[in-house]
């Protein structure tokens, strides 16, 4: 591939080519009038962006307001589809840049495994110490299904084919004829995109979301994950030592899809069971295809090589046990193929009959046996990589594919326990007891072997459903293995009793077992979810109380001293603003980590990050490195939200790069901690004091608007498309937990999504400026301190960069357009003025701290991408405001008008990327 000085010239070529194709399609299917109309609006918007002119601005508003159906819908779709094409081109360019790095000798890409191993080598660790670091690594990535992923799967598949065609055009060996064919295919795919209805006509059901999640396992993750580990093995052998490194499968995938019951009545025990069945069906299909491929390759004959006679005898016995006449491999000398025939038969019977595999470990053992005998015929340094890859896959995915977390709200457990305890006369008023009394009652129950449940307790439907969930978990452990469901998450954990209640329910259904000698067995981790600012502050004391409670210590002993803690980024940010929430999260991790060390308990922090900046979003490697360094050895678990799945895992090369960055960041950071444990992180006490002061002022400012201004919610509902989002059919969960209009019950996802659509981006930055500026002005030395913190403290560096990104994507001029939707003009002006002033205050502080001339000027690719997109997002925002006004003024709006509003929402989401 030719070396290019301007790294983005090829990207611009791709964007221009795809734009030209779209333009041609607009003329073919909408006529010259449509093309000219789109071009006119685009040029006017671009001109206003470059140099604002009042006349041009009013002409643009008139141009947009004068649009009538069907032309209006075609214009909206043209801009929306253009963003899909830009997104594809940018992803393809990421792949291209990675390949350029691989081809250029002496260079390695940042956060590549090659670079990480090079850094680890410089830390002067012994091979044994490096191996110990590898065994300590742990990353779990958990797919979730409450997305603002507005893109349909059909559209995603078209996008994937367009991307594949762009990659083919990069091939320098392609003939003119082949390029012509690819260009024709590109045209056809973009045409298909234009002809495809991008809106869902019904809300997805839970099992639709399950299928969407499984799509990524099927298309990319099954093959990509082993490749990351193989690359790490290879780099260790090249750069450190040629020994046979044991790189464990330290990246694992899990899922909430089909298991997350919090606020979603559609996730029933039956749905969860069906999810587990679907997961098993897919992974067995993938294994079968892999075994068939291995069978083709392993044609070795015992007439050409010496194969262990005991192995041959064993294969013959297995044939007689599992296979009938024609099922046996016909060539006696091809022993490995005979063994694969047995494996295939058993695989196909798994979950159906006693001849199937009971445990995935048995399948891995059979494959390892073949590998051991076959590698005996090779030189020691040569390995059967394809066979090793399949063994890795079996070890990683088992027969369950992905561990399914179960989540439910603490209030539902309490209601069920209240009813059960009342039925057996333990206490008539459990819910009204003080917290200490609740703990005392629950500990007594957990220390008593006798069951509480009555055969016919006359329980309410809600309690019966809760008991069914736990019975289903027990049944799932028996059917799919205990890795199928390992963690039960308690959302809105506010006290120790919230976790003890779950243990009681687990005890009553046989998941938690107490024996006469006092010994406990437990098949389930119980994890608190600390979400609000108050919960984060209370979290360390909650955990200390549990660690000191005898029955809970027995639970921890039964779970090998392991405790998982989930930290919610969305609700904390919604309650206290992003800067204060992130600081409280950081402090909570440190305090809980230190408390756990006192009691010799192994922690794992589960970071409930969203795709958007307002919900803790960002790249995986940034997320990992922004945590307190001393907690990384505990293991990292992070949610992969629905809205980022396609951008991270749709294309194999992008999926690989995403996982490589995460693996490289964690490996290098943990090795660094291991090499100098006394210098874990250059974090000074005065820096922490600075963050405390900044956070306090920021929280005060945030809450004075969100909770202190009685008109704020009116502004939010009217100056954003929140109301219209409900019709978009983008998730199986309701927008509010209790179908209410209260701020507390509104989910963080629509909260962020609505602000993003209107370009306020308020949850991602608001109030940070007040906190930062107040600290800077308090002492002339403070600015220098913050600049040093930005350079030397990864948490603060990440925080400031995320704030810069948020301000770059926000746009106060566009946000101002939405004021026309607010009925009370004085109210609108007052609140918007406060927001706009805070924007400027935040921008000024960030530029001074980062020493940037412009926001993110040190990240030119990101900055340029946002600037290039803005002139194309603006028309969609202008159209959205105009259409929402008409929609709200029309008593019985036509379906066409609703559709057009939803199309603008889709388009803005595609233009801004990671919006919810």
mmCIF file of N, CA and C in Angstrom, residues 196-307:
data_model
loop_
_atom_site.group_PDB
_atom_site.id
_atom_site.type_symbol
_atom_site.label_atom_id
_atom_site.label_comp_id
_atom_site.label_asym_id
_atom_site.label_seq_id
_atom_site.Cartn_x
_atom_site.Cartn_y
_atom_site.Cartn_z
ATOM 1 N N UNK A 196 -34.430 1.258 1.392
ATOM 2 C CA UNK A 196 -34.786 0.548 2.628
ATOM 3 C C UNK A 196 -35.453 1.490 3.623
ATOM 4 N N UNK A 197 -36.525 1.021 4.228
ATOM 5 C CA UNK A 197 -37.219 1.784 5.277
ATOM 6 C C UNK A 197 -36.383 1.699 6.549
ATOM 7 N N UNK A 198 -35.844 2.842 6.993
ATOM 8 C CA UNK A 198 -34.940 2.821 8.139
ATOM 9 C C UNK A 198 -35.641 2.840 9.487
ATOM 10 N N UNK A 199 -36.960 3.040 9.491
ATOM 11 C CA UNK A 199 -37.711 3.078 10.754
ATOM 12 C C UNK A 199 -38.317 1.716 11.072
ATOM 13 N N UNK A 200 -38.285 1.362 12.361
ATOM 14 C CA UNK A 200 -38.971 0.156 12.802
ATOM 15 C C UNK A 200 -40.464 0.452 12.925
ATOM 16 N N UNK A 201 -41.286 -0.499 12.493
ATOM 17 C CA UNK A 201 -42.731 -0.285 12.550
ATOM 18 C C UNK A 201 -43.353 -0.830 13.834
ATOM 19 N N UNK A 202 -42.522 -1.446 14.667
ATOM 20 C CA UNK A 202 -42.982 -1.869 15.991
ATOM 21 C C UNK A 202 -41.786 -1.856 16.923
ATOM 22 N N UNK A 203 -42.077 -1.738 18.210
ATOM 23 C CA UNK A 203 -40.983 -1.795 19.180
ATOM 24 C C UNK A 203 -40.368 -3.184 19.149
ATOM 25 N N UNK A 204 -39.038 -3.279 19.235
ATOM 26 C CA UNK A 204 -38.440 -4.609 19.259
ATOM 27 C C UNK A 204 -38.854 -5.363 20.520
ATOM 28 N N UNK A 205 -39.093 -6.641 20.360
ATOM 29 C CA UNK A 205 -39.354 -7.485 21.528
ATOM 30 C C UNK A 205 -38.012 -7.907 22.110
ATOM 31 N N UNK A 206 -38.058 -8.438 23.330
ATOM 32 C CA UNK A 206 -36.810 -8.815 23.998
ATOM 33 C C UNK A 206 -36.033 -9.824 23.149
ATOM 34 N N UNK A 207 -36.727 -10.797 22.573
ATOM 35 C CA UNK A 207 -36.031 -11.810 21.786
ATOM 36 C C UNK A 207 -35.469 -11.237 20.486
ATOM 37 N N UNK A 208 -36.050 -10.137 19.976
ATOM 38 C CA UNK A 208 -35.440 -9.430 18.847
ATOM 39 C C UNK A 208 -34.096 -8.865 19.276
ATOM 40 N N UNK A 209 -34.068 -8.299 20.477
ATOM 41 C CA UNK A 209 -32.819 -7.738 21.003
ATOM 42 C C UNK A 209 -31.792 -8.844 21.245
ATOM 43 N N UNK A 210 -32.267 -10.004 21.696
ATOM 44 C CA UNK A 210 -31.360 -11.149 21.872
ATOM 45 C C UNK A 210 -30.728 -11.526 20.534
ATOM 46 N N UNK A 211 -31.556 -11.609 19.487
ATOM 47 C CA UNK A 211 -31.034 -11.948 18.152
ATOM 48 C C UNK A 211 -29.997 -10.930 17.690
ATOM 49 N N UNK A 212 -30.270 -9.651 17.954
ATOM 50 C CA UNK A 212 -29.315 -8.614 17.562
ATOM 51 C C UNK A 212 -27.982 -8.778 18.269
ATOM 52 N N UNK A 213 -28.025 -9.107 19.560
ATOM 53 C CA UNK A 213 -26.788 -9.338 20.304
ATOM 54 C C UNK A 213 -26.036 -10.550 19.788
ATOM 55 N N UNK A 214 -26.765 -11.624 19.507
ATOM 56 C CA UNK A 214 -26.143 -12.854 19.004
ATOM 57 C C UNK A 214 -25.477 -12.643 17.642
ATOM 58 N N UNK A 215 -26.009 -11.697 16.882
ATOM 59 C CA UNK A 215 -25.463 -11.401 15.547
ATOM 60 C C UNK A 215 -23.969 -11.081 15.627
ATOM 61 N N UNK A 216 -23.566 -10.334 16.652
ATOM 62 C CA UNK A 216 -22.152 -9.935 16.768
ATOM 63 C C UNK A 216 -21.268 -11.112 17.163
ATOM 64 N N UNK A 217 -21.790 -12.019 17.999
ATOM 65 C CA UNK A 217 -21.035 -13.240 18.310
ATOM 66 C C UNK A 217 -20.830 -14.068 17.054
ATOM 67 N N UNK A 218 -21.889 -14.175 16.271
ATOM 68 C CA UNK A 218 -21.858 -15.002 15.064
ATOM 69 C C UNK A 218 -20.918 -14.413 14.015
ATOM 70 N N UNK A 219 -21.021 -13.089 13.806
ATOM 71 C CA UNK A 219 -20.306 -12.459 12.700
ATOM 72 C C UNK A 219 -18.843 -12.147 13.009
ATOM 73 N N UNK A 220 -18.532 -11.718 14.245
ATOM 74 C CA UNK A 220 -17.164 -11.258 14.506
ATOM 75 C C UNK A 220 -16.513 -11.843 15.762
ATOM 76 N N UNK A 221 -17.218 -11.850 16.887
ATOM 77 C CA UNK A 221 -16.555 -12.117 18.162
ATOM 78 C C UNK A 221 -16.028 -13.542 18.289
ATOM 79 N N UNK A 222 -16.727 -14.503 17.706
ATOM 80 C CA UNK A 222 -16.302 -15.902 17.824
ATOM 81 C C UNK A 222 -14.880 -16.082 17.296
ATOM 82 N N UNK A 223 -14.557 -15.410 16.210
ATOM 83 C CA UNK A 223 -13.221 -15.557 15.611
ATOM 84 C C UNK A 223 -12.244 -14.477 16.064
ATOM 85 N N UNK A 224 -12.747 -13.307 16.415
ATOM 86 C CA UNK A 224 -11.853 -12.189 16.726
ATOM 87 C C UNK A 224 -11.201 -12.323 18.098
ATOM 88 N N UNK A 225 -11.949 -12.774 19.091
ATOM 89 C CA UNK A 225 -11.399 -12.881 20.436
ATOM 90 C C UNK A 225 -10.144 -13.770 20.496
ATOM 91 N N UNK A 226 -10.168 -14.980 19.934
ATOM 92 C CA UNK A 226 -8.953 -15.802 19.980
ATOM 93 C C UNK A 226 -7.768 -15.137 19.282
ATOM 94 N N UNK A 227 -8.047 -14.353 18.245
ATOM 95 C CA UNK A 227 -6.966 -13.694 17.499
ATOM 96 C C UNK A 227 -6.203 -12.711 18.374
ATOM 97 N N UNK A 228 -6.896 -12.056 19.316
ATOM 98 C CA UNK A 228 -6.241 -11.112 20.230
ATOM 99 C C UNK A 228 -5.234 -11.849 21.107
ATOM 100 N N UNK A 229 -5.652 -12.993 21.643
ATOM 101 C CA UNK A 229 -4.759 -13.763 22.519
ATOM 102 C C UNK A 229 -3.587 -14.356 21.734
ATOM 103 N N UNK A 230 -3.857 -14.794 20.513
ATOM 104 C CA UNK A 230 -2.790 -15.347 19.682
ATOM 105 C C UNK A 230 -1.750 -14.280 19.345
ATOM 106 N N UNK A 231 -2.219 -13.056 19.103
ATOM 107 C CA UNK A 231 -1.295 -11.952 18.825
ATOM 108 C C UNK A 231 -0.422 -11.662 20.045
ATOM 109 N N UNK A 232 -1.006 -11.707 21.231
ATOM 110 C CA UNK A 232 -0.237 -11.458 22.454
ATOM 111 C C UNK A 232 0.813 -12.547 22.651
ATOM 112 N N UNK A 233 0.437 -13.789 22.430
ATOM 113 C CA UNK A 233 1.407 -14.894 22.515
ATOM 114 C C UNK A 233 2.561 -14.672 21.544
ATOM 115 N N UNK A 234 2.229 -14.322 20.307
ATOM 116 C CA UNK A 234 3.243 -14.142 19.276
ATOM 117 C C UNK A 234 4.191 -12.990 19.616
ATOM 118 N N UNK A 235 3.645 -11.852 20.104
ATOM 119 C CA UNK A 235 4.488 -10.711 20.437
ATOM 120 C C UNK A 235 5.393 -11.007 21.629
ATOM 121 N N UNK A 236 4.896 -11.760 22.604
ATOM 122 C CA UNK A 236 5.735 -12.156 23.743
ATOM 123 C C UNK A 236 6.887 -13.040 23.275
ATOM 124 N N UNK A 237 6.584 -13.957 22.349
ATOM 125 C CA UNK A 237 7.635 -14.828 21.822
ATOM 126 C C UNK A 237 8.656 -14.045 20.998
ATOM 127 N N UNK A 238 8.194 -13.054 20.245
ATOM 128 C CA UNK A 238 9.105 -12.260 19.411
ATOM 129 C C UNK A 238 9.962 -11.305 20.225
ATOM 130 N N UNK A 239 9.325 -10.641 21.194
ATOM 131 C CA UNK A 239 10.009 -9.542 21.878
ATOM 132 C C UNK A 239 10.631 -9.928 23.220
ATOM 133 N N UNK A 240 10.096 -10.944 23.894
ATOM 134 C CA UNK A 240 10.564 -11.256 25.249
ATOM 135 C C UNK A 240 11.320 -12.580 25.293
ATOM 136 N N UNK A 241 10.670 -13.642 24.897
ATOM 137 C CA UNK A 241 11.299 -14.969 24.969
ATOM 138 C C UNK A 241 10.529 -15.940 24.088
ATOM 139 N N UNK A 242 11.210 -16.941 23.546
ATOM 140 C CA UNK A 242 10.555 -17.901 22.653
ATOM 141 C C UNK A 242 9.842 -19.018 23.397
ATOM 142 N N UNK A 243 9.751 -18.890 24.719
ATOM 143 C CA UNK A 243 9.088 -19.950 25.485
ATOM 144 C C UNK A 243 7.595 -20.026 25.124
ATOM 145 N N UNK A 244 6.956 -21.108 25.533
ATOM 146 C CA UNK A 244 5.540 -21.327 25.236
ATOM 147 C C UNK A 244 4.699 -20.567 26.260
ATOM 148 N N UNK A 245 4.384 -19.314 25.949
ATOM 149 C CA UNK A 245 3.636 -18.474 26.888
ATOM 150 C C UNK A 245 2.202 -18.975 27.051
ATOM 151 N N UNK A 246 1.729 -18.917 28.286
ATOM 152 C CA UNK A 246 0.349 -19.308 28.578
ATOM 153 C C UNK A 246 -0.497 -18.047 28.754
ATOM 154 N N UNK A 247 -1.093 -17.602 27.659
ATOM 155 C CA UNK A 247 -1.944 -16.414 27.719
ATOM 156 C C UNK A 247 -3.376 -16.873 27.972
ATOM 157 N N UNK A 248 -3.906 -16.593 29.151
ATOM 158 C CA UNK A 248 -5.272 -17.046 29.455
ATOM 159 C C UNK A 248 -6.308 -16.251 28.663
ATOM 160 N N UNK A 249 -7.525 -16.749 28.640
ATOM 161 C CA UNK A 249 -8.627 -16.056 27.948
ATOM 162 C C UNK A 249 -9.166 -14.968 28.863
ATOM 163 N N UNK A 250 -8.400 -13.880 28.971
ATOM 164 C CA UNK A 250 -8.730 -12.886 29.994
ATOM 165 C C UNK A 250 -9.781 -11.878 29.536
ATOM 166 N N UNK A 251 -10.217 -11.951 28.282
ATOM 167 C CA UNK A 251 -11.356 -11.145 27.845
ATOM 168 C C UNK A 251 -12.546 -12.086 27.676
ATOM 169 N N UNK A 252 -13.603 -11.810 28.377
ATOM 170 C CA UNK A 252 -14.812 -12.626 28.283
ATOM 171 C C UNK A 252 -15.996 -11.721 27.960
ATOM 172 N N UNK A 253 -16.974 -12.276 27.268
ATOM 173 C CA UNK A 253 -18.196 -11.519 26.986
ATOM 174 C C UNK A 253 -19.360 -12.083 27.783
ATOM 175 N N UNK A 254 -20.190 -11.182 28.257
ATOM 176 C CA UNK A 254 -21.429 -11.563 28.912
ATOM 177 C C UNK A 254 -22.559 -10.743 28.317
ATOM 178 N N UNK A 255 -23.736 -10.863 28.910
ATOM 179 C CA UNK A 255 -24.887 -10.158 28.353
ATOM 180 C C UNK A 255 -25.923 -9.871 29.429
ATOM 181 N N UNK A 256 -26.639 -8.769 29.221
ATOM 182 C CA UNK A 256 -27.849 -8.496 30.003
ATOM 183 C C UNK A 256 -29.087 -8.766 29.165
ATOM 184 N N UNK A 257 -28.891 -9.014 27.887
ATOM 185 C CA UNK A 257 -30.032 -9.088 26.971
ATOM 186 C C UNK A 257 -30.831 -10.359 27.259
ATOM 187 N N UNK A 258 -32.026 -10.186 27.771
ATOM 188 C CA UNK A 258 -32.845 -11.330 28.165
ATOM 189 C C UNK A 258 -32.768 -11.626 29.648
ATOM 190 N N UNK A 259 -31.867 -10.907 30.364
ATOM 191 C CA UNK A 259 -31.736 -11.139 31.807
ATOM 192 C C UNK A 259 -31.991 -9.903 32.644
ATOM 193 N N UNK A 260 -32.006 -8.735 32.004
ATOM 194 C CA UNK A 260 -32.174 -7.486 32.734
ATOM 195 C C UNK A 260 -33.654 -7.194 32.943
ATOM 196 N N UNK A 261 -34.124 -7.431 34.161
ATOM 197 C CA UNK A 261 -35.545 -7.288 34.493
ATOM 198 C C UNK A 261 -35.877 -5.914 35.062
ATOM 199 N N UNK A 262 -34.868 -5.109 35.372
ATOM 200 C CA UNK A 262 -35.107 -3.834 36.051
ATOM 201 C C UNK A 262 -35.941 -2.905 35.173
ATOM 202 N N UNK A 263 -37.180 -2.708 35.566
ATOM 203 C CA UNK A 263 -38.061 -1.793 34.836
ATOM 204 C C UNK A 263 -38.537 -2.315 33.499
ATOM 205 N N UNK A 264 -38.287 -3.585 33.219
ATOM 206 C CA UNK A 264 -38.743 -4.141 31.940
ATOM 207 C C UNK A 264 -39.611 -5.368 32.204
ATOM 208 N N UNK A 265 -40.917 -5.190 32.251
ATOM 209 C CA UNK A 265 -41.816 -6.316 32.548
ATOM 210 C C UNK A 265 -41.804 -7.377 31.459
ATOM 211 N N UNK A 266 -41.214 -7.050 30.305
ATOM 212 C CA UNK A 266 -41.184 -8.018 29.201
ATOM 213 C C UNK A 266 -40.131 -9.106 29.389
ATOM 214 N N UNK A 267 -39.205 -8.909 30.334
ATOM 215 C CA UNK A 267 -38.181 -9.934 30.593
ATOM 216 C C UNK A 267 -38.711 -10.874 31.669
ATOM 217 N N UNK A 268 -39.325 -11.950 31.229
ATOM 218 C CA UNK A 268 -39.896 -12.948 32.140
ATOM 219 C C UNK A 268 -38.913 -14.108 32.297
ATOM 220 N N UNK A 269 -39.114 -14.988 33.285
ATOM 221 C CA UNK A 269 -38.256 -16.175 33.399
ATOM 222 C C UNK A 269 -38.269 -17.021 32.120
ATOM 223 N N UNK A 270 -39.433 -17.070 31.457
ATOM 224 C CA UNK A 270 -39.528 -17.850 30.202
ATOM 225 C C UNK A 270 -38.649 -17.231 29.115
ATOM 226 N N UNK A 271 -38.641 -15.898 29.053
ATOM 227 C CA UNK A 271 -37.808 -15.201 28.063
ATOM 228 C C UNK A 271 -36.328 -15.462 28.353
ATOM 229 N N UNK A 272 -35.956 -15.413 29.629
ATOM 230 C CA UNK A 272 -34.556 -15.667 29.999
ATOM 231 C C UNK A 272 -34.154 -17.085 29.608
ATOM 232 N N UNK A 273 -35.042 -18.033 29.850
ATOM 233 C CA UNK A 273 -34.756 -19.429 29.495
ATOM 234 C C UNK A 273 -34.586 -19.575 27.975
ATOM 235 N N UNK A 274 -35.469 -18.953 27.221
ATOM 236 C CA UNK A 274 -35.369 -19.006 25.761
ATOM 237 C C UNK A 274 -34.068 -18.362 25.288
ATOM 238 N N UNK A 275 -33.662 -17.289 25.962
ATOM 239 C CA UNK A 275 -32.387 -16.630 25.631
ATOM 240 C C UNK A 275 -31.231 -17.606 25.792
ATOM 241 N N UNK A 276 -31.212 -18.332 26.901
ATOM 242 C CA UNK A 276 -30.147 -19.304 27.146
ATOM 243 C C UNK A 276 -30.156 -20.404 26.088
ATOM 244 N N UNK A 277 -31.333 -20.810 25.684
ATOM 245 C CA UNK A 277 -31.436 -21.828 24.633
ATOM 246 C C UNK A 277 -30.907 -21.298 23.301
ATOM 247 N N UNK A 278 -31.229 -20.054 22.981
ATOM 248 C CA UNK A 278 -30.757 -19.451 21.734
ATOM 249 C C UNK A 278 -29.239 -19.310 21.729
ATOM 250 N N UNK A 279 -28.700 -18.937 22.887
ATOM 251 C CA UNK A 279 -27.247 -18.812 22.984
ATOM 252 C C UNK A 279 -26.566 -20.164 22.776
ATOM 253 N N UNK A 280 -27.122 -21.212 23.413
ATOM 254 C CA UNK A 280 -26.528 -22.540 23.258
ATOM 255 C C UNK A 280 -26.636 -23.024 21.813
ATOM 256 N N UNK A 281 -27.777 -22.781 21.188
ATOM 257 C CA UNK A 281 -27.974 -23.214 19.809
ATOM 258 C C UNK A 281 -26.929 -22.587 18.883
ATOM 259 N N UNK A 282 -26.667 -21.284 19.081
ATOM 260 C CA UNK A 282 -25.692 -20.613 18.223
ATOM 261 C C UNK A 282 -24.287 -21.156 18.447
ATOM 262 N N UNK A 283 -23.879 -21.318 19.700
ATOM 263 C CA UNK A 283 -22.498 -21.734 19.943
ATOM 264 C C UNK A 283 -22.272 -23.172 19.480
ATOM 265 N N UNK A 284 -23.270 -24.028 19.614
ATOM 266 C CA UNK A 284 -23.125 -25.398 19.110
ATOM 267 C C UNK A 284 -22.997 -25.396 17.587
ATOM 268 N N UNK A 285 -23.730 -24.506 16.932
ATOM 269 C CA UNK A 285 -23.625 -24.388 15.466
ATOM 270 C C UNK A 285 -22.219 -23.934 15.062
ATOM 271 N N UNK A 286 -21.667 -22.976 15.813
ATOM 272 C CA UNK A 286 -20.321 -22.481 15.509
ATOM 273 C C UNK A 286 -19.279 -23.584 15.727
ATOM 274 N N UNK A 287 -19.432 -24.334 16.819
ATOM 275 C CA UNK A 287 -18.485 -25.433 17.076
ATOM 276 C C UNK A 287 -18.563 -26.493 15.983
ATOM 277 N N UNK A 288 -19.777 -26.804 15.590
ATOM 278 C CA UNK A 288 -19.956 -27.836 14.563
ATOM 279 C C UNK A 288 -19.224 -27.443 13.277
ATOM 280 N N UNK A 289 -19.371 -26.182 12.864
ATOM 281 C CA UNK A 289 -18.690 -25.723 11.650
ATOM 282 C C UNK A 289 -17.174 -25.807 11.824
ATOM 283 N N UNK A 290 -16.677 -25.462 13.015
ATOM 284 C CA UNK A 290 -15.230 -25.511 13.278
ATOM 285 C C UNK A 290 -14.709 -26.952 13.253
ATOM 286 N N UNK A 291 -15.471 -27.882 13.832
ATOM 287 C CA UNK A 291 -15.047 -29.289 13.875
ATOM 288 C C UNK A 291 -15.049 -29.881 12.466
ATOM 289 N N UNK A 292 -16.042 -29.533 11.678
ATOM 290 C CA UNK A 292 -16.089 -30.022 10.287
ATOM 291 C C UNK A 292 -14.853 -29.537 9.535
ATOM 292 N N UNK A 293 -14.461 -28.279 9.756
ATOM 293 C CA UNK A 293 -13.277 -27.725 9.095
ATOM 294 C C UNK A 293 -12.011 -28.432 9.572
ATOM 295 N N UNK A 294 -11.898 -28.683 10.886
ATOM 296 C CA UNK A 294 -10.737 -29.409 11.413
ATOM 297 C C UNK A 294 -10.673 -30.817 10.831
ATOM 298 N N UNK A 295 -11.816 -31.435 10.701
ATOM 299 C CA UNK A 295 -11.899 -32.795 10.162
ATOM 300 C C UNK A 295 -11.312 -32.849 8.743
ATOM 301 N N UNK A 296 -11.581 -31.795 7.957
ATOM 302 C CA UNK A 296 -11.026 -31.736 6.600
ATOM 303 C C UNK A 296 -9.501 -31.662 6.632
ATOM 304 N N UNK A 297 -8.979 -30.952 7.601
ATOM 305 C CA UNK A 297 -7.538 -30.702 7.668
ATOM 306 C C UNK A 297 -6.741 -31.888 8.210
ATOM 307 N N UNK A 298 -7.350 -32.612 9.181
ATOM 308 C CA UNK A 298 -6.594 -33.664 9.877
ATOM 309 C C UNK A 298 -6.698 -34.998 9.137
ATOM 310 N N UNK A 299 -5.997 -35.048 8.001
ATOM 311 C CA UNK A 299 -6.058 -36.255 7.152
ATOM 312 C C UNK A 299 -4.914 -37.219 7.441
ATOM 313 N N UNK A 300 -4.141 -36.970 8.527
ATOM 314 C CA UNK A 300 -2.995 -37.826 8.831
ATOM 315 C C UNK A 300 -3.412 -39.303 8.920
ATOM 316 N N UNK A 301 -2.556 -40.141 8.392
ATOM 317 C CA UNK A 301 -2.845 -41.589 8.366
ATOM 318 C C UNK A 301 -1.862 -42.332 9.253
ATOM 319 N N UNK A 302 -2.355 -43.301 9.968
ATOM 320 C CA UNK A 302 -1.484 -44.118 10.824
ATOM 321 C C UNK A 302 -0.537 -44.968 9.992
ATOM 322 N N UNK A 303 -0.753 -45.020 8.678
ATOM 323 C CA UNK A 303 0.167 -45.729 7.789
ATOM 324 C C UNK A 303 1.348 -44.841 7.409
ATOM 325 N N UNK A 304 1.252 -43.544 7.693
ATOM 326 C CA UNK A 304 2.344 -42.619 7.378
ATOM 327 C C UNK A 304 3.058 -42.115 8.634
ATOM 328 N N UNK A 305 2.357 -42.053 9.760
ATOM 329 C CA UNK A 305 2.951 -41.612 11.019
ATOM 330 C C UNK A 305 2.576 -42.580 12.124
ATOM 331 N N UNK A 306 3.331 -42.516 13.202
ATOM 332 C CA UNK A 306 3.062 -43.398 14.343
ATOM 333 C C UNK A 306 2.119 -42.694 15.314
ATOM 334 N N UNK A 307 0.947 -43.283 15.536
ATOM 335 C CA UNK A 307 -0.035 -42.713 16.470
ATOM 336 C C UNK A 307 -0.162 -43.645 17.669
#
